Structure formats: structure tokens, C-alpha cells
Short mmCIF file of C-alpha atoms and ligand atoms in Angstrom, two decimals:
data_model
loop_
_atom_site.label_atom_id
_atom_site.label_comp_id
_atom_site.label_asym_id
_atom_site.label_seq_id
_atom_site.Cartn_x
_atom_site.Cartn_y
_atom_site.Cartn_z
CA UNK R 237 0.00 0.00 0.00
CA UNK R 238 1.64 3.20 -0.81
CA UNK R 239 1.49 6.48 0.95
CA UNK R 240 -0.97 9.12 2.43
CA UNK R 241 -0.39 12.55 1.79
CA UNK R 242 -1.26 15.82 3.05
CA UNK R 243 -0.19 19.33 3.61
CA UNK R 244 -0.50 21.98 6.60
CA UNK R 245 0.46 23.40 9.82
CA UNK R 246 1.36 21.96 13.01
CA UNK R 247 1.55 24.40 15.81
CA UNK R 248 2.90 23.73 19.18
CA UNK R 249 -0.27 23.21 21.66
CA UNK R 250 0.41 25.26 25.02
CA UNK R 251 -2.33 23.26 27.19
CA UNK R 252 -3.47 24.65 30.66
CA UNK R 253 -3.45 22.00 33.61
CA UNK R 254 -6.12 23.43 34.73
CA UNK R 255 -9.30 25.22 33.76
CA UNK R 256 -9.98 28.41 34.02
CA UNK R 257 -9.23 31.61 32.41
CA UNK R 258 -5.56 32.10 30.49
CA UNK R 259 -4.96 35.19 32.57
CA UNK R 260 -4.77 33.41 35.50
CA UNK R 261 -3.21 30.30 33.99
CA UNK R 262 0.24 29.71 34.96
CA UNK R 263 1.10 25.93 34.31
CA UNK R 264 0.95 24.51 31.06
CA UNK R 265 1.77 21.18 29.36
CA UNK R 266 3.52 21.42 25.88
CA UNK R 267 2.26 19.06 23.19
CA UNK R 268 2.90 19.24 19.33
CA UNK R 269 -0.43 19.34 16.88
CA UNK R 270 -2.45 20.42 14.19
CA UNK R 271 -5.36 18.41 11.97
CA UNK R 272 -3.57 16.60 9.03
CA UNK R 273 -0.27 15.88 10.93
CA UNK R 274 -2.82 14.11 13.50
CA UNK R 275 -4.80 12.12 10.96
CA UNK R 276 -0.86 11.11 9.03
CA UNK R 277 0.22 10.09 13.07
CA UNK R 278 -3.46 8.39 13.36
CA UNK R 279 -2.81 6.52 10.09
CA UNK R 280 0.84 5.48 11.18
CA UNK R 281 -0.47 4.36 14.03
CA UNK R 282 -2.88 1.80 12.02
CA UNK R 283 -0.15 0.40 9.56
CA UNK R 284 -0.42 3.09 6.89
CA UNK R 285 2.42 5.07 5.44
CA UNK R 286 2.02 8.65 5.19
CA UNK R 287 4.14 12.20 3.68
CA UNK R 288 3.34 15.66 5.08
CA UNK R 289 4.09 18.41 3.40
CA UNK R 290 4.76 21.58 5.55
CA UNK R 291 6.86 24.35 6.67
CA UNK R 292 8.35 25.08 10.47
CA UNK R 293 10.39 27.63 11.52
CA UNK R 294 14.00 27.22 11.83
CA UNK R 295 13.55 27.26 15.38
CA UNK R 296 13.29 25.24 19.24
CA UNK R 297 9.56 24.71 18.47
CA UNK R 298 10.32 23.75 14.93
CA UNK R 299 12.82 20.80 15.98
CA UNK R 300 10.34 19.81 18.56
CA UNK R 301 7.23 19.90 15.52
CA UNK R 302 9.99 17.58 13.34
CA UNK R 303 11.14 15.11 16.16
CA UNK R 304 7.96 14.33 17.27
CA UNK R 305 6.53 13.38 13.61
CA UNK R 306 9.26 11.75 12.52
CA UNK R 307 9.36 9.44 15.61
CA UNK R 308 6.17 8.82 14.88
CA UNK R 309 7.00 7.21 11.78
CA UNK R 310 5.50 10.41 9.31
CA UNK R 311 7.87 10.91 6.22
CA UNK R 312 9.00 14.51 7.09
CA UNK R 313 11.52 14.96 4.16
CA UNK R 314 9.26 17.01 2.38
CA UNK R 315 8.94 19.54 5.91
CA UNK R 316 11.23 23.26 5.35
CA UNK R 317 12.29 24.67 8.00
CA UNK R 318 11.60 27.92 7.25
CA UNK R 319 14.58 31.01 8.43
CA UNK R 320 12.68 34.14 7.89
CA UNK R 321 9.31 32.92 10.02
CA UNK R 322 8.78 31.37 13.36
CA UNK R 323 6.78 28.26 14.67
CA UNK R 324 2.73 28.32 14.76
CA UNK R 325 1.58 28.46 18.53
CA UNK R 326 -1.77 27.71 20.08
CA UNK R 327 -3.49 28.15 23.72
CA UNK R 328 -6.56 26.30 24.75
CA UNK R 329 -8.84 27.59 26.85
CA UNK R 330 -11.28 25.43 29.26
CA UNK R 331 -13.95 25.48 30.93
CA UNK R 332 -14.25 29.51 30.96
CA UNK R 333 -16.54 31.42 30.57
CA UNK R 334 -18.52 28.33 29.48
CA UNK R 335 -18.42 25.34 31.71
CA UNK R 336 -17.75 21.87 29.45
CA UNK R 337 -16.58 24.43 26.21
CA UNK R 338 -13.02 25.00 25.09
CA UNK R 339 -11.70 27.92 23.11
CA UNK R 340 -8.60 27.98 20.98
CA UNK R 341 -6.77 31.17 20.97
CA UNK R 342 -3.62 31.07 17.81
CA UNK R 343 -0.56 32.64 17.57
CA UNK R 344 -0.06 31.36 13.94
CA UNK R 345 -0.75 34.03 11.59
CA UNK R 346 2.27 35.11 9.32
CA UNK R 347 3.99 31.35 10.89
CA UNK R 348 6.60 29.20 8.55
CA UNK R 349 3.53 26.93 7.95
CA UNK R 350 1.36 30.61 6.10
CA UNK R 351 3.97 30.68 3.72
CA UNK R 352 3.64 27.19 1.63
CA UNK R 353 3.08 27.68 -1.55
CA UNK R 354 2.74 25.41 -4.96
CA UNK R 355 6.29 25.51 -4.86
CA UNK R 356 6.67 23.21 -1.81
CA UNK R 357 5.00 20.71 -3.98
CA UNK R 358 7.57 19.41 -6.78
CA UNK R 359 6.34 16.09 -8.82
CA UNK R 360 8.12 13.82 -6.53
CA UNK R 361 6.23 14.52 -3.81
CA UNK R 362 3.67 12.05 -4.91
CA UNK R 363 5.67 9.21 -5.63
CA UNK R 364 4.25 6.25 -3.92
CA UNK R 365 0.91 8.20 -2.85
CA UNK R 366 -2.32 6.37 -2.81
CA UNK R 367 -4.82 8.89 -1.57
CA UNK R 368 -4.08 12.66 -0.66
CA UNK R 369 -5.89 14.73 2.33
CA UNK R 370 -7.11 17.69 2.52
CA UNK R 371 -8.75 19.74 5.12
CA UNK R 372 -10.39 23.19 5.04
CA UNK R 373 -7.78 24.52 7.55
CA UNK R 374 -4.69 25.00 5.09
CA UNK R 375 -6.53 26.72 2.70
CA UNK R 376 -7.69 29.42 4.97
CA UNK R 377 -4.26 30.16 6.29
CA UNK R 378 -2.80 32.33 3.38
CA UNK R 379 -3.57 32.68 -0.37
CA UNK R 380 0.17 30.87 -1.04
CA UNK R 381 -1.67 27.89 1.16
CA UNK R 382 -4.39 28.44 -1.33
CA UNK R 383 -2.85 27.83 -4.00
CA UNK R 384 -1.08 24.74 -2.38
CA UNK R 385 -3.58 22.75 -1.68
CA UNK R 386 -4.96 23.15 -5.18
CA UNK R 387 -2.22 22.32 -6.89
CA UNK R 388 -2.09 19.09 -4.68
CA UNK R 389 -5.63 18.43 -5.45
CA UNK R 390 -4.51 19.14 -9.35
CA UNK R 391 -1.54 16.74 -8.64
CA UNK R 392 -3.86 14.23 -6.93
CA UNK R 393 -6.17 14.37 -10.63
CA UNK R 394 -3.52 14.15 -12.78
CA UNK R 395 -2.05 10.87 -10.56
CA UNK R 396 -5.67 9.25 -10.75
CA UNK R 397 -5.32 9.63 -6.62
CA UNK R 398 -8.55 9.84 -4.64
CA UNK R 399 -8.95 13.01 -2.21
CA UNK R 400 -10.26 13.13 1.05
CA UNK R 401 -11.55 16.24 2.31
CA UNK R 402 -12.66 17.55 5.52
CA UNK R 403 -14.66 20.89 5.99
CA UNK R 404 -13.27 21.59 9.12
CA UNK R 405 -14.03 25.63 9.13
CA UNK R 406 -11.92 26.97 11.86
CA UNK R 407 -14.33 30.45 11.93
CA UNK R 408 -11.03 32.43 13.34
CA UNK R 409 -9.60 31.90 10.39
CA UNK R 410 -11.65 33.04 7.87
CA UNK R 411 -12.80 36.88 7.08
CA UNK R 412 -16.54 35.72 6.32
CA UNK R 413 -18.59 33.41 5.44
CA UNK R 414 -19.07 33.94 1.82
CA UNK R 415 -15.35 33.93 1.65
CA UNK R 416 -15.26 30.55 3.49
CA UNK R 417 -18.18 28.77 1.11
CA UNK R 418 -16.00 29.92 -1.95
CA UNK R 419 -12.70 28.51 -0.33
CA UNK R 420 -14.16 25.34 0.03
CA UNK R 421 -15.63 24.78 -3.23
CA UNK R 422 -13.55 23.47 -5.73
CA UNK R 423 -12.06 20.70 -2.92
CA UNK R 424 -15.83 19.90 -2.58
CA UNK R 425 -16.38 19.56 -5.98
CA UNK R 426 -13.15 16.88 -6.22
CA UNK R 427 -13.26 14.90 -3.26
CA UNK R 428 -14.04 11.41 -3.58
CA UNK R 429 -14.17 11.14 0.04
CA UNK R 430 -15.76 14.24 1.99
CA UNK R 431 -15.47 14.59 6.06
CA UNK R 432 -18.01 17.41 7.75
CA UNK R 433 -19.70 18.26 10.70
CA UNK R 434 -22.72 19.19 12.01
CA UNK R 435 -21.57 22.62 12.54
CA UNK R 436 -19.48 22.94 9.11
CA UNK R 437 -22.79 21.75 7.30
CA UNK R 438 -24.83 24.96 8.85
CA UNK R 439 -21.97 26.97 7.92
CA UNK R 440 -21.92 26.16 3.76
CA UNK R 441 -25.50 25.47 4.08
CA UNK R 442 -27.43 27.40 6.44
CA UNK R 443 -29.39 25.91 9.48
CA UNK R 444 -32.01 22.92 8.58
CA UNK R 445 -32.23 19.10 8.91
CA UNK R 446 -28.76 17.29 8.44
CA UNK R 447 -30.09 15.44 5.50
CA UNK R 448 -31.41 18.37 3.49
CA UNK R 449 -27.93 19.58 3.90
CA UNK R 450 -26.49 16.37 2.98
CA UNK R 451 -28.46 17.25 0.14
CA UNK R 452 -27.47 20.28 -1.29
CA UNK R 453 -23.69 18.97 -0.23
CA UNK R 454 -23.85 16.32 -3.32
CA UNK R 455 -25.45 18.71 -5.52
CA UNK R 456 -21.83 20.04 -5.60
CA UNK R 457 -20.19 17.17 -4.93
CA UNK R 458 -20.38 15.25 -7.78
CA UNK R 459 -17.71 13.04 -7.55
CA UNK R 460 -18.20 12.43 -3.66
CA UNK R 461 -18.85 8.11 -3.05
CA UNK R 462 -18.97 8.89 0.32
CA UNK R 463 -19.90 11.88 2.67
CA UNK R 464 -19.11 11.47 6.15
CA UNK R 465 -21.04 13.61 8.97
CA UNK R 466 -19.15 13.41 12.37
CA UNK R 467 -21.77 14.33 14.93
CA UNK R 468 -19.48 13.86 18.18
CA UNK R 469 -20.95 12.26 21.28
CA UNK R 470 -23.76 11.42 19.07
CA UNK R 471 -21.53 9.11 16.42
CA UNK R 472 -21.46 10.08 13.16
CA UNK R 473 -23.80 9.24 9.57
CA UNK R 474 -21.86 8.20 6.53
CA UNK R 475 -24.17 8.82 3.47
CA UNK R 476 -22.45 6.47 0.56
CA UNK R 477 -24.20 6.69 -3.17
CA UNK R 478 -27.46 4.95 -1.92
CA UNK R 479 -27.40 4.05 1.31
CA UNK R 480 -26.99 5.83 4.47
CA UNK R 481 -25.42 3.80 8.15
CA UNK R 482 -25.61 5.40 11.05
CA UNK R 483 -23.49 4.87 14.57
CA UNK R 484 -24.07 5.68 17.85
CA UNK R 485 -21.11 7.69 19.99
CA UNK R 486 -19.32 5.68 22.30
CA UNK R 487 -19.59 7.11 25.86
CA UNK R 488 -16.40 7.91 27.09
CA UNK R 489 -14.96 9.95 29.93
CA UNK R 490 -14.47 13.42 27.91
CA UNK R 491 -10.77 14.60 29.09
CA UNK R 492 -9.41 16.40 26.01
CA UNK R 493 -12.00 16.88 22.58
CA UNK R 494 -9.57 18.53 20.29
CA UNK R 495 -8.43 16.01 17.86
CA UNK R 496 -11.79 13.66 18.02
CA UNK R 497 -11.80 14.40 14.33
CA UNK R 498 -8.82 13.56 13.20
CA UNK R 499 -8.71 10.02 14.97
CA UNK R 500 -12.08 9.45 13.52
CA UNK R 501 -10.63 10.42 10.01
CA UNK R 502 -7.67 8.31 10.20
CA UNK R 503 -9.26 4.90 11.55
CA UNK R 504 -11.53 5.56 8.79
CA UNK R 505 -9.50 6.05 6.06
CA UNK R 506 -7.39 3.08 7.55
CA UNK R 507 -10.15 0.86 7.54
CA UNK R 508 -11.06 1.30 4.40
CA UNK R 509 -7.65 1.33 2.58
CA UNK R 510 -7.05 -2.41 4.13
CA UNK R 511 -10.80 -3.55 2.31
CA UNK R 512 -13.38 -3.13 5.39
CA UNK R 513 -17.01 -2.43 4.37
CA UNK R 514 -18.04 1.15 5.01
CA UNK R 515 -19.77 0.24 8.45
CA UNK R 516 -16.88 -1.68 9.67
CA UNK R 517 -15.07 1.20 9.14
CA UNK R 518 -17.25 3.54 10.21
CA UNK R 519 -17.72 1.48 13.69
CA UNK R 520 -13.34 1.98 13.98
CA UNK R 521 -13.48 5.29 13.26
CA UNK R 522 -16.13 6.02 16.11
CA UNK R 523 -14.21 4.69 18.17
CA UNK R 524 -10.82 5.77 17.58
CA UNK R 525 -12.79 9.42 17.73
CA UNK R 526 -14.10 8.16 21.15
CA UNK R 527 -10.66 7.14 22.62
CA UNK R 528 -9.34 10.62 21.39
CA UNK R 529 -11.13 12.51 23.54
CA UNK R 530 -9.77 10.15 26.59
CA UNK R 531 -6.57 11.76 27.49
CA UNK R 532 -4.78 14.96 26.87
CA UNK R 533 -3.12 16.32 23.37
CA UNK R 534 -4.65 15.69 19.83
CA UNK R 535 -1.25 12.58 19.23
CA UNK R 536 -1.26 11.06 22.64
CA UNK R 537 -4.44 8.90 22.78
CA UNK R 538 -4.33 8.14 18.84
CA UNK R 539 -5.38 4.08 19.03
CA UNK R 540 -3.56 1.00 17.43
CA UNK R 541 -5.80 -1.58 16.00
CA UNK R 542 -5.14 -3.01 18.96
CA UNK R 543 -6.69 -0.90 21.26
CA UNK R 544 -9.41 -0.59 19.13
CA UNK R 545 -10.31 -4.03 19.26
CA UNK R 546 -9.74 -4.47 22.77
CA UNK R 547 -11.64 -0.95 23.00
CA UNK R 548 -14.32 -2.12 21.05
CA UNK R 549 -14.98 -6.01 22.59
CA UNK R 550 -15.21 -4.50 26.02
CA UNK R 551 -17.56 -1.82 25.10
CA UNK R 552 -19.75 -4.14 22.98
CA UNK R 553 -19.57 -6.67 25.38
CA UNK R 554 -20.58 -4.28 28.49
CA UNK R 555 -23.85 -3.52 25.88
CA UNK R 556 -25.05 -6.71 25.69
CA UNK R 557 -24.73 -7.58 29.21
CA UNK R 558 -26.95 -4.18 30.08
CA UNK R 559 -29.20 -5.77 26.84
CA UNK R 560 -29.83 -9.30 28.69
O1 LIG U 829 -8.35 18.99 15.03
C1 LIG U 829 -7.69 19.50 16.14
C2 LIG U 829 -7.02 20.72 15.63
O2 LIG U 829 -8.02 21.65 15.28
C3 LIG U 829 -6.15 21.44 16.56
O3 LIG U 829 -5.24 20.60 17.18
C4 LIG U 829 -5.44 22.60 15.96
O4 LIG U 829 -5.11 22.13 13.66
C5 LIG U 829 -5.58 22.84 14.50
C6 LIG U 829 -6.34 24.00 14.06
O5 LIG U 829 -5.96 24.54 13.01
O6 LIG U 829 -7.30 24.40 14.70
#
């Protein structure tokens, strides 16, 4: 099986110990993060190979960005570290003002990872690819990351290479909404496989029932076989060409929820690249997403198949004793 690809930012992830407001916040734990680095690491972690394409500054942060990929197996020969820009940073917030919520504040804009461009993205880069990722994220950083991630979609057409896309709209990063629906577009229109949200679906489509959303999503997305709708606690809905499966959330102990996504992306994707059926897959995903949210930083809790199996034969198993 050959390689996943995908391009973007990963920021270091300044994490409170406790919650509370960051003006008060003193103690912090340092972890290393960012969407499609976490969905490569999650696909590592399940047997698949995977390339990211990115840019770090040339600095302390930056080594720490590079070491921590690399020992996780990601192919980080394609990563520049980057002299004339620093390291993308990030604070999380919890549990202030709103009890339960987090907030993400970034200290990213103008970073080593805003200034990709097409030229980060020679031929070679896809030797050995099988599928390429995208996310909404990269896009909205710069124009240059813009134009990136369509050449890499171009790159992925010309190759014959199936794209995966995921919405996820990060509002802070985006002037408007109008500007966001047009950003999104043309990787809608491409993807074979398309990741989303509840809350991304509102955002392109305006409020209404998932499904009439669902809706108007494959009136765009023509070439979409499969559009995946991650609802959180609640599971997710994958909506294939004619039929739709549905999956309860697993109820965990919620410790961390940043990086549910990409866990659920990468079992997913995993799944299905080794020949599961899409409810197979979409039952590992679910719970990969699940055992994210278990423990603290988006890399740390990312399962092997192990621990989704053992994960997943003690939950069922706990069901059907409450069943009998
Ligand atoms: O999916 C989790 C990520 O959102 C988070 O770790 C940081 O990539 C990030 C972003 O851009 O918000």
C-alpha cells in the first residue's frame, strides 16, 4: 500500500493543567499538533504510510514539531524549515466562561507553515501516494496555502489519486462566510471522500435538517462516493451513493475533545484502505474518535488496531450484558 499525503500546519499546543481563564493560567503542558499531521500520526499508528508536506520555523519549536513526527514514523523529508518565520503556537482555553466548552486562541498568523506555496510541492512529492488529504484549515491560512492545496488536489487528478476532504471551518480563520463557502468549493467539488460536521454543514448550508444539507452537499459534490457527517458524542452518519449507516457515539470519559476528528478520520480512512465495508469502518473510526477525547493532546491517545479491538470487545460486550 503506498502512501498518504497531506499538507499543513502543526503548531505547538500550550495546554493549561487546569481550567480556568488564560490570565490566570500559569502551568501549562507542551504538546505538538495540528489536523492533518494528527490524521498522518493516526494513520501510522494503524499500519499506513504517510508524507506531510509543511513548513516550520527554523527554530526550538520547529525541531520539537519535526522530532515528534518523525518518531512517529511520518515521512518529514518534504517539511522546510523555514529562516525568515517562526513556529505556529496555540493556547486552549477550558472550561471559561462556558463550563464543558473550550476555546482555541492562535498565535499562527504570518507562521513558517502561512507561507507554503505550490512551490513546496515538486512532482516527486507524490511518488508512492495512494490517496491525498485535505482539510479546510490549510486553505484558509494564506492565499500561497491556497494555491497549495490546489495544486495538490490538481496533482492528486492528474495521478488518478482519490482526495479526502474535511470541511473543518476553523471560523477564526476566515474573514466571512461567503469567503469561506467559496474557499471550500472546488475541494468539494473533487473529493471522492468528503469529512463534515454538524456545525461545518450549517456553515456552507445554512441551518435545517442534516439530510437536506447532505443534500445540497452532493449537488456540488459530484464526484463524492462517500460523505461522512461526524456528529461527536452522538456518532457520526456516513451517506455512501445509496445508502446511508448510522453509529451511535461511544460514551467515554471526555478529558481532552480537540483532535476527536482527526482520529475518527484516520481509523476511517485506515479501515477502508485495508478492504473493510463502510460500516466496519465507520464502527473503527467512532471509536478511535471516542478514545481521542480520553486523554490529553490531539497525538497522545491516537489508538492501534489493537486498542481498538480491545476498546471495542469490552464496550460491545458491556452492551449486551446491560441488553440481557
Ligand atoms: O483537530 C484539532 C485541531 O483543530 C487542533 O489541534 C489545531 O489544527 C488545529 C487547528 O488549526 O485548529
Amino acid at each position: 500500500m503506498g502512501h498518504v499525503l497531506s499538507i499543513g500546519e502543526m503548531m505547538v499546543q500550550m495546554c493549561p493543567t487546569l481550567e480556568g481563564p488564560l490570565r490566570q493560567t500559569r502551568t501549562y503542558e507542551r504538546y505538538v499538533a495540528g489536523s492533518e499531521g494528527n490524521t498522518l500520526v493516526s494513520l501510522e499508528l494503524l499500519g499506513v504510510r504517510t508524507r506531510f508536506i509543511s513548513r516550520v520555523g527554523n527554530d526550538e519549536l520547529g525541531f520539537a514539531i519535526l522530532s515528534e513526527l518523525r518518531a512517529r514514523g511520518v515521512d518529514v523529508s518534504w517539511i522546510v524549515r523555514d529562516k525568515e518565520a517562526p513556529t505556529g503556537v496555540y493556547f486552549i482555553q477550558r472550561g471559561y466562561p462556558l463550563q464543558g466548552k473550550t476555546t482555541v486562541l492562535y498565535y499562527r498568523k504570518g507562521s513558517a507553515a502561512s507561507r507554503l506555496s505550490p512551490q513546496d510541492l515538486p512532482e516527486e512529492v507524490m511518488d508512492d501516494v495512494e490517496l491525498v488529504l485535505l482539510t479546510g484549515i490549510t486553505p484558509a491560512l494564506s492565499l500561497s496555502c491556497n494555491e497549495a492545496c490546489l495544486k495538490l488536489m490538481e496533482m492528486a487528478r492528474s495521478h488518478d489519486r482519490p482526495l479526502a476532504f474535511d470541511t473543518n471551518i476553523r471560523i477564526k480563520l476566515l474573514p466571512d462566510q461567503a469567503y469561506g463557502r467559496k474557499l471550500l468549493l472546488p475541494f468539494l467539488q473533487e473529493a471522492k471522500y468528503i469529512f463534515t460536521g454538524a456545525g461545518d454543514l450549517t456553515y456552507l448550508f445554512g441551518p435545517g435538517e442534516i439530510e437536506d444539507q447532505v443534500v445540497q452537499l452532493r449537488k456540488l459534490a459530484l464526484k463524492a462516493e462517500i460523505i461522512l457527517v461526524k456528529l461527536g458524542k452522538h456518532g457520526a452518519v456516513v451517506y455512501d451513493k445509496d445508502s446511508v449507516f448510522r453509529h451511535q457515539g461511544y460514551q467515554v470519559k471526555v478529558v481532552d475533545e480537540l483532535g476527536a476528528g482527526d482520529a475518527f478520520n484516520g481509523a476511517f480512512i485506515a479501515s477502508m484502505l485495508r478492504g473493510d465495508g463502510v460500516e466496519q469502518a465507520l464502527r473503527y473510526a467512532n471509536a478511535a474518535g471516542a478514545l481521542a477525547v480520553t486523554a490529553k493532546g490531539d497525538l497522545e491517545p491516537l489508538p492501534t488496531w489493537n486498542d481498538l479491538s480491545l476498546f471495542l470487545s469490552c464496550y460491545e460486550d458491556s452492551e449486551a450484558q446491560l441488553l440481557r
